[in-house]
XYZ file of C-alpha atoms in Angstrom:
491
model
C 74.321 72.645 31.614
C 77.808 73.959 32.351
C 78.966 74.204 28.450
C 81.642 71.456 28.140
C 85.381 72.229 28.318
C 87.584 70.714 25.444
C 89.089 67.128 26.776
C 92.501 68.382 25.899
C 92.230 70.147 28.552
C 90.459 68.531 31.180
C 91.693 66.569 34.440
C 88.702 64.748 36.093
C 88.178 65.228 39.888
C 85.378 62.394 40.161
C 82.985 64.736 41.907
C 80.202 62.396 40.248
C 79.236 60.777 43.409
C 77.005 63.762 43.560
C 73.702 61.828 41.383
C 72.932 58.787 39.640
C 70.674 58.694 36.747
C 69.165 56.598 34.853
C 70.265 55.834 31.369
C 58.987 69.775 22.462
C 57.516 69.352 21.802
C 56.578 71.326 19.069
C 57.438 69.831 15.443
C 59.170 72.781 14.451
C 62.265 72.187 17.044
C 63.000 68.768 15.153
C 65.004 70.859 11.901
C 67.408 72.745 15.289
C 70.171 70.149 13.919
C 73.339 68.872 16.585
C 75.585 70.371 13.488
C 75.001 74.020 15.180
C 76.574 72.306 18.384
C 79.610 71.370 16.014
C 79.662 74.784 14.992
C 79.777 76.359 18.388
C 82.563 73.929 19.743
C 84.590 73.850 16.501
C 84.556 78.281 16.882
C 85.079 78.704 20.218
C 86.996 75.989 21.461
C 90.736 76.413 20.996
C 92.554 74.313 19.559
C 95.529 72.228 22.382
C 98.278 73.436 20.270
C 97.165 76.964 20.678
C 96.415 76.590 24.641
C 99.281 77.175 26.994
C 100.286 78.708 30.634
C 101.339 81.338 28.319
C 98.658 82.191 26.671
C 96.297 81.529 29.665
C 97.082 81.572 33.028
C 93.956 78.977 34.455
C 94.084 75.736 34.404
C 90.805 73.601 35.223
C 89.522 70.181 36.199
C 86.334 68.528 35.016
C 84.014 66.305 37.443
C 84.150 62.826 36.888
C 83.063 59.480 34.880
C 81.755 57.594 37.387
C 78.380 58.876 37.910
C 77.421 57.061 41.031
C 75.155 59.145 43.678
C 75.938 60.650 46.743
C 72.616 60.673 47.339
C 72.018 56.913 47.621
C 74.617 56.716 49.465
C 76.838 54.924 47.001
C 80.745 55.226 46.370
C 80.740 57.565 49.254
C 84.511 57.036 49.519
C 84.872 59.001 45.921
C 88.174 61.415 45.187
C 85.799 63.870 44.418
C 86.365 65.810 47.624
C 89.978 65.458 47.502
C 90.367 69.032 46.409
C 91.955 70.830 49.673
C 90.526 72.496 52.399
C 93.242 74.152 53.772
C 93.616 76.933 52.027
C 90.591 78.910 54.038
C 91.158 78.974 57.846
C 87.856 77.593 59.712
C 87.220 80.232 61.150
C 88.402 83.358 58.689
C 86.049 85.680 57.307
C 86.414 85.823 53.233
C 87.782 89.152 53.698
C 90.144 88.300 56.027
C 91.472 85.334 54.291
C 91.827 87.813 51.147
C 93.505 90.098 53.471
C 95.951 87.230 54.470
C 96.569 86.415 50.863
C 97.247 89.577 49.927
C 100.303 90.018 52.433
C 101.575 86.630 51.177
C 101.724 88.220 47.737
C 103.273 91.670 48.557
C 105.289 91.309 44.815
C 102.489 91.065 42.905
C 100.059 93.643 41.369
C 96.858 94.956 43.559
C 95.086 93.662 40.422
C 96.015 90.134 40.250
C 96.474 89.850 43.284
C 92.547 90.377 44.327
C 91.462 88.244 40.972
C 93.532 85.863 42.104
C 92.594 85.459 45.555
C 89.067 85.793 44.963
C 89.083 82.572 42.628
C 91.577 80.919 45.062
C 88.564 81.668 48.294
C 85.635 80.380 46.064
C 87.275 77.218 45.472
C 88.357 76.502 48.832
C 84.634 77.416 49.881
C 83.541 74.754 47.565
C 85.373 72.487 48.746
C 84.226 72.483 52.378
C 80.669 72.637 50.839
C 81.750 69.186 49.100
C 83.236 67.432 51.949
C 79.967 68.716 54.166
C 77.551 67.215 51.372
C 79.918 63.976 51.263
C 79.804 63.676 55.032
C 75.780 64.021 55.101
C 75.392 61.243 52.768
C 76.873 58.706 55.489
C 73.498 59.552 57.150
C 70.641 57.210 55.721
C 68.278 58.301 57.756
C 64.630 58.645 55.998
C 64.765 62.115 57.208
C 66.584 64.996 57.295
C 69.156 65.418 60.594
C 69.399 69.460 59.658
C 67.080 72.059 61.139
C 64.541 74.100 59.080
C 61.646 75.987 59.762
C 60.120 76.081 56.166
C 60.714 72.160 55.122
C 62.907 69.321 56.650
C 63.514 66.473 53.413
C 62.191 63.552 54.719
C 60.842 60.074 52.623
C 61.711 57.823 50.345
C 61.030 60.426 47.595
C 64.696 61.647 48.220
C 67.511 59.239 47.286
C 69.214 60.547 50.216
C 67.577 63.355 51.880
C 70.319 64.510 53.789
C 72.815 64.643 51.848
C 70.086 66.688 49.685
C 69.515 69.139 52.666
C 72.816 69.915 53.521
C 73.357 70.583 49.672
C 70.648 73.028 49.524
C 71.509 74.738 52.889
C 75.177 74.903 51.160
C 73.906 76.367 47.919
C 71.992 78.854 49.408
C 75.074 80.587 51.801
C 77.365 80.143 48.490
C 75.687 80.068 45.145
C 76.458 82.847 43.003
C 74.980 83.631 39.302
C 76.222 86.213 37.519
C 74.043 87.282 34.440
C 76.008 88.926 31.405
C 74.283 92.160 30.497
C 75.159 92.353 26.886
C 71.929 91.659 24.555
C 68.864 93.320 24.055
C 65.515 91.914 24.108
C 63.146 90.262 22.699
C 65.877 87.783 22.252
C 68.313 88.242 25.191
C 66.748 89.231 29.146
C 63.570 87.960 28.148
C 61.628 84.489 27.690
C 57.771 82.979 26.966
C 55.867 82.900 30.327
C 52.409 81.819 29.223
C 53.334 78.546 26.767
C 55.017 74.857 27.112
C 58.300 76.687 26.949
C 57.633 78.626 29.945
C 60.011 77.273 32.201
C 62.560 78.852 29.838
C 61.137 82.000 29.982
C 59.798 82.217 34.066
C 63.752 80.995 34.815
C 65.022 84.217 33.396
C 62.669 86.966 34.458
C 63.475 85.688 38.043
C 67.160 85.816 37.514
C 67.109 89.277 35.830
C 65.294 90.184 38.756
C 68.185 89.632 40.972
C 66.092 88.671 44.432
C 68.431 85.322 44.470
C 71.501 84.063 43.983
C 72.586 86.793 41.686
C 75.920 89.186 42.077
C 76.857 92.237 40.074
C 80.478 91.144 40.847
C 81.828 88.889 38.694
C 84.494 87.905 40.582
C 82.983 86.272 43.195
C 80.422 84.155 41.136
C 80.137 80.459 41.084
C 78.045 80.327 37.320
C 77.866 82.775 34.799
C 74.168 82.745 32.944
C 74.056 83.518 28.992
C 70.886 84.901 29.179
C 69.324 84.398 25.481
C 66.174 82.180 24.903
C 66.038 79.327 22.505
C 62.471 79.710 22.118
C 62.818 83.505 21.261
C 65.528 82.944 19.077
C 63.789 80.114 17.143
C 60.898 82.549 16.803
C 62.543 85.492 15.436
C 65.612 83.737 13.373
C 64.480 80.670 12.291
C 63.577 80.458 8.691
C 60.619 77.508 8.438
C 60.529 77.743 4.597
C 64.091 76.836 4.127
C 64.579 75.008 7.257
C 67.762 77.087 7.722
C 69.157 77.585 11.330
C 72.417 79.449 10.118
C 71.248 82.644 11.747
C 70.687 81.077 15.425
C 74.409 79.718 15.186
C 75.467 82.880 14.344
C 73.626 85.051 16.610
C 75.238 82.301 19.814
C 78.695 82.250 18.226
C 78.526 86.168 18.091
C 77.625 86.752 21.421
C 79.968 84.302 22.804
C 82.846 85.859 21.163
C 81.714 89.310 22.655
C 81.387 87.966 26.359
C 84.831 85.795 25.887
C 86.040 89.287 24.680
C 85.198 91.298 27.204
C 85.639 89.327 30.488
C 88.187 86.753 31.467
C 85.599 84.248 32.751
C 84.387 81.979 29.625
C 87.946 81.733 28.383
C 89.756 80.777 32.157
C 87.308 77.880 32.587
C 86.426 77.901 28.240
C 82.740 77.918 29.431
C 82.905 74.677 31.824
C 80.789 77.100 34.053
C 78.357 78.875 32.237
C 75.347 77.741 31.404
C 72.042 78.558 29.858
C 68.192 77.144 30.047
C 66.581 76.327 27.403
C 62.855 73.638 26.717
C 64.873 72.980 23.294
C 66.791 70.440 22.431
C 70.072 72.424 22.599
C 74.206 72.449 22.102
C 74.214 74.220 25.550
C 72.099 72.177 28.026
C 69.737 72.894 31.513
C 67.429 70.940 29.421
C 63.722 69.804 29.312
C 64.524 67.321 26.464
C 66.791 65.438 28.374
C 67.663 62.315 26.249
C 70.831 60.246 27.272
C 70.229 58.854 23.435
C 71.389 62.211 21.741
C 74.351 63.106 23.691
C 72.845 64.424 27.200
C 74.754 63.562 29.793
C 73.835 63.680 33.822
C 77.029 64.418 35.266
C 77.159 68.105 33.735
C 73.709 68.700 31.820
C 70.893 69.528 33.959
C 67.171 67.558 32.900
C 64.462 70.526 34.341
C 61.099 70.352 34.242
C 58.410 71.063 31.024
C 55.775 73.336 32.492
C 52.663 74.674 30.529
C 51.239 77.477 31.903
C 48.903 78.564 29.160
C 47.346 80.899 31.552
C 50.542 81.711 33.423
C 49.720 79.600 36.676
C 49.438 76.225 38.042
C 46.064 74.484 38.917
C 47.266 72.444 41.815
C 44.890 69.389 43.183
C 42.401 66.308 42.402
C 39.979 64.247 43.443
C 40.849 62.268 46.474
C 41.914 58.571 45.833
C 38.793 57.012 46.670
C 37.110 59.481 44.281
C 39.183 58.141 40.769
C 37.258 56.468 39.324
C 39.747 56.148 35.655
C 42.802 54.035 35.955
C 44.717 55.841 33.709
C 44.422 58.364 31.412
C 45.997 60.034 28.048
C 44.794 62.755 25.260
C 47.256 64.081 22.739
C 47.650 64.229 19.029
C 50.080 61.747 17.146
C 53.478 63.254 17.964
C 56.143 61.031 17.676
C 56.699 57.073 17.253
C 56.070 55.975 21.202
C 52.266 58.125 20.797
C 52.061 56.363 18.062
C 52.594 53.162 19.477
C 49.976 54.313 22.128
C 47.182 55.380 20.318
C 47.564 52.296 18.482
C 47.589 50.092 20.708
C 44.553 51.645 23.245
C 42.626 54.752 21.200
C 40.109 52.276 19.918
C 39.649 49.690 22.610
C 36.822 52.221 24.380
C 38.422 50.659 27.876
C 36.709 52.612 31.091
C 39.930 52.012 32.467
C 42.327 53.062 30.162
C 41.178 55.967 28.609
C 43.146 56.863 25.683
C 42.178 59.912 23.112
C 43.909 61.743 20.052
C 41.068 64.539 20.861
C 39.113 64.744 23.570
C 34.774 64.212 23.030
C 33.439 67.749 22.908
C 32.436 69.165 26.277
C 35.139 67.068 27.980
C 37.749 68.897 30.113
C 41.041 67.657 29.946
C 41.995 68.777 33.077
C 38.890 67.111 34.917
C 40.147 63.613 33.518
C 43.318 64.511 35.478
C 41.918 64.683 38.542
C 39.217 61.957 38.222
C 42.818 59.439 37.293
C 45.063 57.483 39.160
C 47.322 57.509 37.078
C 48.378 59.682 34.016
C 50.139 58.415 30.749
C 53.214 60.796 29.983
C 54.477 59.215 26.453
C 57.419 61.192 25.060
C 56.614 62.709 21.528
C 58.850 63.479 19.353
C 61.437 64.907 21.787
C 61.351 63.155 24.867
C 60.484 65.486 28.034
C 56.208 66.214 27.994
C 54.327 68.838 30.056
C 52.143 65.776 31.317
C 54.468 65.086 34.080
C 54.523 67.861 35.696
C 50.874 68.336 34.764
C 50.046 64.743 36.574
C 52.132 65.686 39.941
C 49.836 68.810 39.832
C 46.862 66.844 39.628
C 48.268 64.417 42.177
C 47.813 61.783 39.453
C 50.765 59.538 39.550
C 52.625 59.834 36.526
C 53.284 56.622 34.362
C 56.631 57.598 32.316
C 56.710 55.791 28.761
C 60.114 56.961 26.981
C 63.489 55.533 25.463
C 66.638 57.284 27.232
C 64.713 60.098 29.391
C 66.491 61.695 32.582
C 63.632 62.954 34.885
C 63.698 66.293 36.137
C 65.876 66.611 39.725
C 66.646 63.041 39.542
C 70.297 64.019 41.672
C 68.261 64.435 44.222
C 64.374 63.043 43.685
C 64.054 59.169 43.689
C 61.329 58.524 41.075
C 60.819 54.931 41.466
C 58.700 55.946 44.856
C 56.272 58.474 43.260
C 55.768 57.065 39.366
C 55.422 54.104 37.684
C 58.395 53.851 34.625
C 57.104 51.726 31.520
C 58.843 50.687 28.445
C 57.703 51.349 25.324
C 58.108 47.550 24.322
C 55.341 47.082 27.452
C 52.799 49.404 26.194
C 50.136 46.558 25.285
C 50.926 45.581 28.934
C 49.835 48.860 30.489
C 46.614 47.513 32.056
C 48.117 44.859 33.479
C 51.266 46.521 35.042
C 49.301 49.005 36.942
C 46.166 46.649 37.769
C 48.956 44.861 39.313
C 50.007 47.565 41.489
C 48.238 46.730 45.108
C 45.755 49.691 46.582
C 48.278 50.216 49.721
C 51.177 51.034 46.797
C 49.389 53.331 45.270
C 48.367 55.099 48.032
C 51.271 55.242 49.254
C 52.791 56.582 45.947
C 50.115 59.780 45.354
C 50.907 60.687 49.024
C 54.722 60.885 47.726
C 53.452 62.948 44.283
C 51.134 65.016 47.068
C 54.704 65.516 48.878
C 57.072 66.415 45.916
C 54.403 68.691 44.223
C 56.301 71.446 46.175
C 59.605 71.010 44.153
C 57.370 71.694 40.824
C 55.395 74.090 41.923
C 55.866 77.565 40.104
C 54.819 80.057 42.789
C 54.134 84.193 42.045
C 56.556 84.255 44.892
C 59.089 81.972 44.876
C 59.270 79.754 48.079
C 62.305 78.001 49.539
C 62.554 74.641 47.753
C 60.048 75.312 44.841
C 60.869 74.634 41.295
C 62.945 77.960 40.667
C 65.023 76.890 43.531
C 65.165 73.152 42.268
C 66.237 74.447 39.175
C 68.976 76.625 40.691
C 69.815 73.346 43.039
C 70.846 71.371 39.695
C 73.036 73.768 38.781
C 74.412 74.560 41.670
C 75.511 70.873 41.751
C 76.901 70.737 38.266
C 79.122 73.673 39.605
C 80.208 71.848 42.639
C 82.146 69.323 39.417
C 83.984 72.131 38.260
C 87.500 73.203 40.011
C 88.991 75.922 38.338
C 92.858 76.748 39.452
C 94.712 79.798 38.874
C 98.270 79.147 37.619
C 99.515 82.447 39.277
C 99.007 81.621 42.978
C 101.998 80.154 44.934
């Protein structure tokens, strides 16, 4: 997530036409308590009676309320793109333009002056990437109207796959991340690649490598990463016995205050774009456990996907459809009140076609019920995002979500209505029913659409355009596009 600004100081631009959404895990993360969140806002959040041109010379605005999508095509006619465009000539160069600035500003320092500018370029950039997204979502087409030669979005899987296009093509000629370098590991620059929290950890070895997105000049980045990991610090800080979590607060309140310190960046925009990834449930959110219910909210946290690669890579594929012989499928210990509920209502019943397990019989692979399913349970536990989902997609089972308040992964962009089935947990008695209700020629039509969005999940040794590092990337990148930051100093 971009780490929320203080409302004091907030105009909205009502960039939220960009998505619409829908209103780990381990037991250990339950005792992480939202009072470190109070912590972190109430210690480095200034106070409005302490904030002034004087004291700071940026001035921001905030994307929107109105979370409406741009990619269904709704409330295209949103102020969100009514920051201007003129500022940039069409046709000058960045350099140029910063040239042109610069003569403009002959009084002022060679310092400001090129801070300045810089911010003043990226902005104007963004905007023309905004009102070329907003423009593609007039197209409804099924399919892309943009060339490609890797992948051309196409299907109902994409709630407008145009619009989604051009935002990717966008992101990829302007996103910018630039990674802090203070920290040393194990905590900071480093992350669990082989467990359910490896999405955490994969995320920032591929940003510290620096092969995308990433600048070693500040100046001309769009996001600014914190790179710790939740998962590492819970390992080496958190004290089970006492159930403290003082430490962790401290060690993210410290570092902030180093960072905020040390560069201008956290304190001109007071972190509205920096961000940090994290499987946890967590005060600064690109989050697996996305849950509307406890505060997350679409328009600037980012839901990403819960991977678990136990042996550090995917085992993509199934049986083909005429091959499943299980309806649907589930195995997982009591974790949470909606498993619960579950195993309670279907672990005893010894149904062929739902096949429902706490443990699995010995000798009975887990992953070969996958594949022999058409569809695959994915209950929340006790924190709502499971590694089932994406687990099911690589199967090319299609996933049956069962959760209060969950945001699906890439759901900006991803219309998951076309490729799962989404149950409630008052219909869980009804589970046999609801899917023998769903007609051969709908189903077959949905695991071709989990066959076709596999490739946005897909964790690859090396990373392919559109894959699930790039997804992630994507969902900042249009959390970034809410943000308009404004320098006071420019004429």
């Amino acid at each position: 997530m971009m780490i929320s600004p203080h409302n004091d100081k907030a105009q909205h631009t009502h960039i939220s036409s960009f998505w619409s959404s829908p209103s780990l895990n381990l037991g250990l993360i339950l005792v992480i308590p939202s009072v470190v969140l109070l912590v972190l806002v109430s210690t480095l959040v200034p106070h409005p009676s302490t904030f002034s041109p004087l004291s700071s010379p940026w001035k921001w605005r905030y994307g929107g309320h109105r979370y409406s999508s741009i990619f269904n095509g709704s409330s295209t006619d949103s102020p969100f793109m009514e920051a201007e465009t003129d500022k940039l000539a069409p046709n000058m160069s960045f350099s140029d333009a910063l040239i042109d600035k610069d003569v403009d500003n002959v009084t002022s320092t060679t310092r400001v002056v090129k801070r300045s500018s810089k911010l003043e370029m990226v902005e104007a950039y963004m905007a023309r990437a905004r009102s070329s997204i907003k423009e593609a979502a007039r197209v409804r087409n099924l399919t892309s109207i943009h060339q490609d030669p890797d992948y051309v979005p196409h299907g109902p899987i994409y709630r407008n796959a145009n619009a989604f296009h051009r935002s990717y093509l966008e992101m990829e000629k302007l996103f910018k991340i630039y990674v802090y370098q203070e920290g040393e590991p194990p905590m900071f620059h480093n992350g669990p690649c082989k467990s359910i929290y490896s999405s955490e950890g994969r995320f920032i070895h591929e940003v510290e490598k620096g092969k995308f997105y990433t600048t070693q000049d500040p100046d001309e980045a769009l996001v600014y990463f914190l790179p710790f990991s939740v998962a590492m610090l819970v390992r080496y800080l958190y004290e089970s016995e006492s159930l403290k979590t003082d430490a962790i607060g401290r060690i993210v309140i410290d570092y902030i205050h180093v960072i905020s310190g040390k560069y201008p960046y956290w304190n001109r925009s007071l972190g509205a774009d920096h961000f940090m990834l994290s499987c946890h449930d967590w005060s600064i959110r690109v989050l697996c456990n996305a849950n509307t219910s406890e505060g997350f909210t679409p328009a600037k946290d980012a839901s990403f996907p819960e991977i678990n690669l136990l042996k550090g890579e995917a085992d993509i594929g199934g049986l083909p459809p005429s091959r499943r012989s299980i309806l649907a499928f589930f195995a997982g210990h009591l974790h949470g009140y909606i498993r619960y509920l579950l195993l309670n209502e279907w672990k005893d019943k010894n149904d062929p076609d739902v096949q429902v397990y706490d443990q699995l019989p010995k000798g009975v692979s887990y992953m070969s019920k996958l594949k022999n399913s058409r569809f695959c349970l994915c209950p929340s536990g006790y924190e709502v995002a499971s590694p089932r989902i994406v687990e099911a997609i690589y199967a090319e089972c299609v996933p049956v979500l069962i959760s209060d308040g969950y945001v699906a992964p890439f759901s900006d962009v991803l219309n998951w209505k076309s490729f799962s089935v989404q149950i409630t947990v008052k219909d869980i008695p009804n589970i046999k029913r609801i899917l023998m209700g769903i007609s051969q020629r709908q189903y077959l039509r949905m695991q071709r659409r989990v066959k076709q969005v596999q490739r946005h999940f897909v964790v690859n040794p090396t990373h392919k355009r559109y894959d699930v590092f790039h997804m992630i990337n994507h969902s900042i990148w249009l959390r970034r596009l809410n943000v308009h930051i404004q320098d006071f100093g420019v004429p």
